[in-house]
Short mmCIF file of C-alpha atoms in Angstrom, two decimals:
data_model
loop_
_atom_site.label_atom_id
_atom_site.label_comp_id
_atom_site.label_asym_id
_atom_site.label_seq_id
_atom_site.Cartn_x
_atom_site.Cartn_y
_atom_site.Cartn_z
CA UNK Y 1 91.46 83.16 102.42
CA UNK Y 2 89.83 84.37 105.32
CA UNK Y 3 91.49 86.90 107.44
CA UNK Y 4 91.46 85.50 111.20
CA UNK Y 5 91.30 89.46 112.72
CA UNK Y 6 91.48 92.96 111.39
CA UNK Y 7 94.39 94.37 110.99
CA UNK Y 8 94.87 98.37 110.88
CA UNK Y 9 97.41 100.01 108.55
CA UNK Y 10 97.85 104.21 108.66
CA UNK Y 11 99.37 105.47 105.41
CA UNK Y 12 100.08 109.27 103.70
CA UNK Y 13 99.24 107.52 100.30
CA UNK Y 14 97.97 104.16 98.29
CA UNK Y 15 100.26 102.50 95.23
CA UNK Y 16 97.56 100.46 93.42
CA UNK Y 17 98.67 97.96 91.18
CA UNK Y 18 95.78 97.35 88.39
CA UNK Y 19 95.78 93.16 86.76
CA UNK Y 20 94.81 90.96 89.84
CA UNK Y 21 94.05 93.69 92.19
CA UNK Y 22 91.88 96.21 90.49
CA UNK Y 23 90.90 94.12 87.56
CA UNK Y 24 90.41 90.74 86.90
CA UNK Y 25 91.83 90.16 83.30
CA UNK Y 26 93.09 86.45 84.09
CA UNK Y 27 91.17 85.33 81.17
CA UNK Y 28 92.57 88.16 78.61
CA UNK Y 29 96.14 86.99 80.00
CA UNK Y 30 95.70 83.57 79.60
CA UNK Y 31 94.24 83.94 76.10
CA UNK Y 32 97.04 85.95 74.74
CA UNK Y 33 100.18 84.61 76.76
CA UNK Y 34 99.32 80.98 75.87
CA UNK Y 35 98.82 81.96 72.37
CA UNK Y 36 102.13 83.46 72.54
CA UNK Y 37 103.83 80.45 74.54
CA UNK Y 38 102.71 77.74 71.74
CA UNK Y 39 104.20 79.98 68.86
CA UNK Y 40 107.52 79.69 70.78
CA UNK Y 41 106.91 75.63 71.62
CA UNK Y 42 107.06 76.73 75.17
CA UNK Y 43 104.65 75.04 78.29
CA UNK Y 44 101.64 77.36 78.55
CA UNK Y 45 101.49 76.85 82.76
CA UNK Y 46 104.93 77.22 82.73
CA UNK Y 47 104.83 80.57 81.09
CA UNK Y 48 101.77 81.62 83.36
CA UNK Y 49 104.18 81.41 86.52
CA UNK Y 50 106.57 83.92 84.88
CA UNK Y 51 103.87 86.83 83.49
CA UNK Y 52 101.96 87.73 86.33
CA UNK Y 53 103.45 91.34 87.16
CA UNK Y 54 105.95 91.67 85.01
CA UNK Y 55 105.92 93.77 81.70
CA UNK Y 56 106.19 91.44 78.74
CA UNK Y 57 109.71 92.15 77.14
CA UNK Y 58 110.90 91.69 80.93
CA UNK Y 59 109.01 88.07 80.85
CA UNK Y 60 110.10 87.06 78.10
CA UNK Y 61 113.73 87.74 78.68
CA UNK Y 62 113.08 85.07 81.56
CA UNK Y 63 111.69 82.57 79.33
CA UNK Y 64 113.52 83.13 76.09
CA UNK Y 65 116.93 84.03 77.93
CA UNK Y 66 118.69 83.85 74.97
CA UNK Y 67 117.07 85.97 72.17
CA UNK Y 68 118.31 90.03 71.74
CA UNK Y 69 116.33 92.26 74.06
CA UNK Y 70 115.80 94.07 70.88
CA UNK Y 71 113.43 91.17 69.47
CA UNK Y 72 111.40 90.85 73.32
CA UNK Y 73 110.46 94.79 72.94
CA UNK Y 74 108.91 94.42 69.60
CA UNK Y 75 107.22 90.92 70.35
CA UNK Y 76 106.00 92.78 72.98
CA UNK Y 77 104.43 95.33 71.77
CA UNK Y 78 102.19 92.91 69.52
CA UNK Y 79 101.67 91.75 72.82
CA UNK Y 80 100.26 94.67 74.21
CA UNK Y 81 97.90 95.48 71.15
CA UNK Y 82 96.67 91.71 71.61
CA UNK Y 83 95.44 92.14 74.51
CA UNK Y 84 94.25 95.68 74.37
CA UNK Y 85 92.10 94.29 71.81
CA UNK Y 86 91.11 91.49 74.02
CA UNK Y 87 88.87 92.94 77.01
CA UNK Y 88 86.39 89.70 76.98
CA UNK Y 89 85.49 88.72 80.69
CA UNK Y 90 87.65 91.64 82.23
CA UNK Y 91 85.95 92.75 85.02
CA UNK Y 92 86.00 94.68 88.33
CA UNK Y 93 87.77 93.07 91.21
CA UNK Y 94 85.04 92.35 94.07
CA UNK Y 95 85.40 95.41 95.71
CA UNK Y 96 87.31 97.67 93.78
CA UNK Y 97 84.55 100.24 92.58
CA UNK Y 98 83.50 101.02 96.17
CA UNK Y 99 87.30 101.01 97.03
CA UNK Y 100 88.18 103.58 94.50
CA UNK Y 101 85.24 105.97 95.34
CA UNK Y 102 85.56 105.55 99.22
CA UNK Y 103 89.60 107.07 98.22
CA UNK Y 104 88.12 109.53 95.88
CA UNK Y 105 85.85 110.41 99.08
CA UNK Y 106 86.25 113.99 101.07
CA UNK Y 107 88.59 114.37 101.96
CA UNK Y 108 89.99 112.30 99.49
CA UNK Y 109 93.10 109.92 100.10
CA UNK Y 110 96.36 110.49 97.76
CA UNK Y 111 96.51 107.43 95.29
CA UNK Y 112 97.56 106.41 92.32
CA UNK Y 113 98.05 103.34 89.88
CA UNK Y 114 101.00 101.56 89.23
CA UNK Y 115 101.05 99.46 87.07
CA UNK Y 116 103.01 97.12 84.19
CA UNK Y 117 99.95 97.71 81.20
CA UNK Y 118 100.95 100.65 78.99
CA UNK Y 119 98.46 103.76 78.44
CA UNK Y 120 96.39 101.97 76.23
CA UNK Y 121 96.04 98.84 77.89
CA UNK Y 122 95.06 100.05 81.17
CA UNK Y 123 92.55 102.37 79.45
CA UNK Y 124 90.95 99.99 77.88
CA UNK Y 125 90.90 97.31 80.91
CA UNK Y 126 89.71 99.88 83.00
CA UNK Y 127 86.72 100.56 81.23
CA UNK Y 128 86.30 97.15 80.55
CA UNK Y 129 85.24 96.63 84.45
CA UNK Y 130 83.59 99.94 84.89
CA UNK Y 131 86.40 101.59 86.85
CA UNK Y 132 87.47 105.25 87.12
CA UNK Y 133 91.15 105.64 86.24
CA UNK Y 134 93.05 107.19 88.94
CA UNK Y 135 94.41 110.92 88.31
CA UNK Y 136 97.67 109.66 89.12
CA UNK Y 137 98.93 106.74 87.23
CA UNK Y 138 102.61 105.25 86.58
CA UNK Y 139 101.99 103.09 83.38
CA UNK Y 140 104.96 100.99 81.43
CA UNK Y 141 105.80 104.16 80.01
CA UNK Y 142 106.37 105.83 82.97
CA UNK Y 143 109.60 103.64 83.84
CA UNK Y 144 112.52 102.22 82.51
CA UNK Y 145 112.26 98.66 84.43
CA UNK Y 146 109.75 97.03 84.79
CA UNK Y 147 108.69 95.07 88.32
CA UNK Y 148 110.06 93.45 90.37
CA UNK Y 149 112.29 96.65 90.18
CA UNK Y 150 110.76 98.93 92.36
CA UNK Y 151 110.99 102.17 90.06
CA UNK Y 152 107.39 102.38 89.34
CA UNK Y 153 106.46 102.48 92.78
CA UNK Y 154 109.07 104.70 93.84
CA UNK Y 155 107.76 107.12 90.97
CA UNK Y 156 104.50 106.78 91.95
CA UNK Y 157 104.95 107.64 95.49
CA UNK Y 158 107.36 110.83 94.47
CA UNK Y 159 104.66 111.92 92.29
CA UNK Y 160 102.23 112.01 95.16
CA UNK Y 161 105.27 114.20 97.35
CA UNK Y 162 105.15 111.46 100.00
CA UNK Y 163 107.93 109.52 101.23
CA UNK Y 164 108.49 105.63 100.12
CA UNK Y 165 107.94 104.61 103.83
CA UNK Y 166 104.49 106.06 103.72
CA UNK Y 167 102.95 104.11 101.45
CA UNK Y 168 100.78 100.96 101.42
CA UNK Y 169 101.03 98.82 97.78
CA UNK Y 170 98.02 97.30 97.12
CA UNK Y 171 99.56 94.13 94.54
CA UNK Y 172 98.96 90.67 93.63
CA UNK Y 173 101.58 89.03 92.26
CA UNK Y 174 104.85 87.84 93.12
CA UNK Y 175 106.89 90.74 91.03
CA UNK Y 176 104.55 93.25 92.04
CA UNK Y 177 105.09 92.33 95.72
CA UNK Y 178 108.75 92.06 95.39
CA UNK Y 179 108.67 95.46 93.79
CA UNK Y 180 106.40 96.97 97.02
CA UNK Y 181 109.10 95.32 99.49
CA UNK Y 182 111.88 96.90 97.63
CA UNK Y 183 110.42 100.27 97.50
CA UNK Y 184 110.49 99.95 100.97
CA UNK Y 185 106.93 99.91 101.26
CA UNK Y 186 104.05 97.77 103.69
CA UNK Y 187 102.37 95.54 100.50
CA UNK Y 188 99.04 94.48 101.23
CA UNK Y 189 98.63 91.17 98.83
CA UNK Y 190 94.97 90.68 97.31
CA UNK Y 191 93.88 87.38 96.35
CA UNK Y 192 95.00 83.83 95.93
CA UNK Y 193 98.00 84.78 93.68
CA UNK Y 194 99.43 87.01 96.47
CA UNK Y 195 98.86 84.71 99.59
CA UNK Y 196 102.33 82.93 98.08
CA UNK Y 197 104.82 85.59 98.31
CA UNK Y 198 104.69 86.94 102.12
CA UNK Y 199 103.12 90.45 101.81
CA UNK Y 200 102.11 92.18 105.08
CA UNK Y 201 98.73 90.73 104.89
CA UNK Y 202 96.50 89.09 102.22
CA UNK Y 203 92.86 89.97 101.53
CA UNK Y 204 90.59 87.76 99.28
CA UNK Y 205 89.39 91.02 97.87
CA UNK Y 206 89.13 94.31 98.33
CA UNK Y 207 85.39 94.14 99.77
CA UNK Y 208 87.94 93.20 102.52
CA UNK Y 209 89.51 96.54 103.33
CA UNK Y 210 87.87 99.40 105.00
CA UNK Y 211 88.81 103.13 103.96
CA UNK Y 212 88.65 105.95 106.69
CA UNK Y 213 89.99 109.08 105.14
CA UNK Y 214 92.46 111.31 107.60
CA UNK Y 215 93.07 114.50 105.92
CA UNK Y 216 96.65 113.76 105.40
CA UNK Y 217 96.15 110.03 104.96
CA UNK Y 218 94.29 107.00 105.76
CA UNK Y 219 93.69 104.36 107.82
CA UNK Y 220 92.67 100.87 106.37
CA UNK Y 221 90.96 98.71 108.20
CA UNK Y 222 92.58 95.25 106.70
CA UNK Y 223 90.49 92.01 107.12
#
């Protein structure tokens, strides 16, 4: 997915999402969600459309539209201990550990994760891949819908005391992206997953993106 020029994006503050941007837990997902998909007689690449994003209970409403919320929040919470349990082949996005420290920099750029896992889960996937947890973070707790909805991101920028139009998502997925847009926000997508769903512009990676620190902001050099 090679970019065919560099394209230059100034921002106040960065809205990182963490599964398919961040971290590479495709295999984790997979795993579990197809595991969970057979139990319910469902088609495994069907369900692997919906998940991407989303937080579970809100995925499976879409695939099991007729069972009580009630019964989606519990099955997802087994859900979430699954795959907390399950960090096998989670690793660092290409990228992201340089990414992170270059925001962490001086002066350092306001940041902070946004993302659908819940406390534990993002923990545990970003330790997985070696990553330093941002000192901001909006997790599934954090919010009362999960993405598309744009609350987390919303949160996350209010958090940071900067306004919605100043920030640049970082997302892969389709909800995620959809969640950015909504928020009023430039999305840049990152990887395959993304190229689909119109961000701004679509890295392969984030060995893509250049960081150059402001003092009230940043400029990223895209491409």
């Amino acid at each position: 997915m090679p970019m065919t020029a560099t394209v230059v994006l100034t921002a106040r503050a960065l809205l990182l999402d963490m599964d398919g941007t961040l971290v590479n837990s495709d295999a984790s997902v997979e795993r579990v969600w197809r595991r969970w998909a057979a139990r319910h007689g469902l088609d495994g690449d069907e369900v692997m459309k919906v998940v991407h994003g989303r937080q579970g209970y809100a995925s499976m409403a879409l695939l099991l539209p007729d069972r009580p919320m009630e019964q989606n929040h519990a099955d997802n919470a087994r859900l979430l201990a699954e795959e907390t349990a399950d960090t096998e082949g989670v690793v660092a996005i290409p990228g992201a550990r340089e990414f992170l420290a270059a925001l962490r920099g001086v002066p350092p750029v306001p940041h902070a994760l946004v993302t659908s896992a819940d406390v534990a889960l993002s923990t545990a996937r970003m330790a997985a891949a070696g990553l330093e947890m941002p000192e901001v973070r909006v997790t599934a707790e954090s919010v009362g819908a999960s993405k598309p909805d744009p609350e987390g991101f919303l949160k996350g920028a209010a958090e940071l005391g900067v306004a919605p139009g100043e920030c640049v998502v970082f997302e892969d997925s389709g909800a995620g992206i959809a969640a950015g847009r909504s928020a009023g926000m430039r999305v840049v997508g990152v990887g395959e997953r993304a190229a689909a769903h119109d961000p701004d512009v679509v890295v392969r990676d984030l060995r893509d993106v250049r960081v150059e620190a402001l003092g009230d902001g940043v400029r990223l050099y895209v491409g």
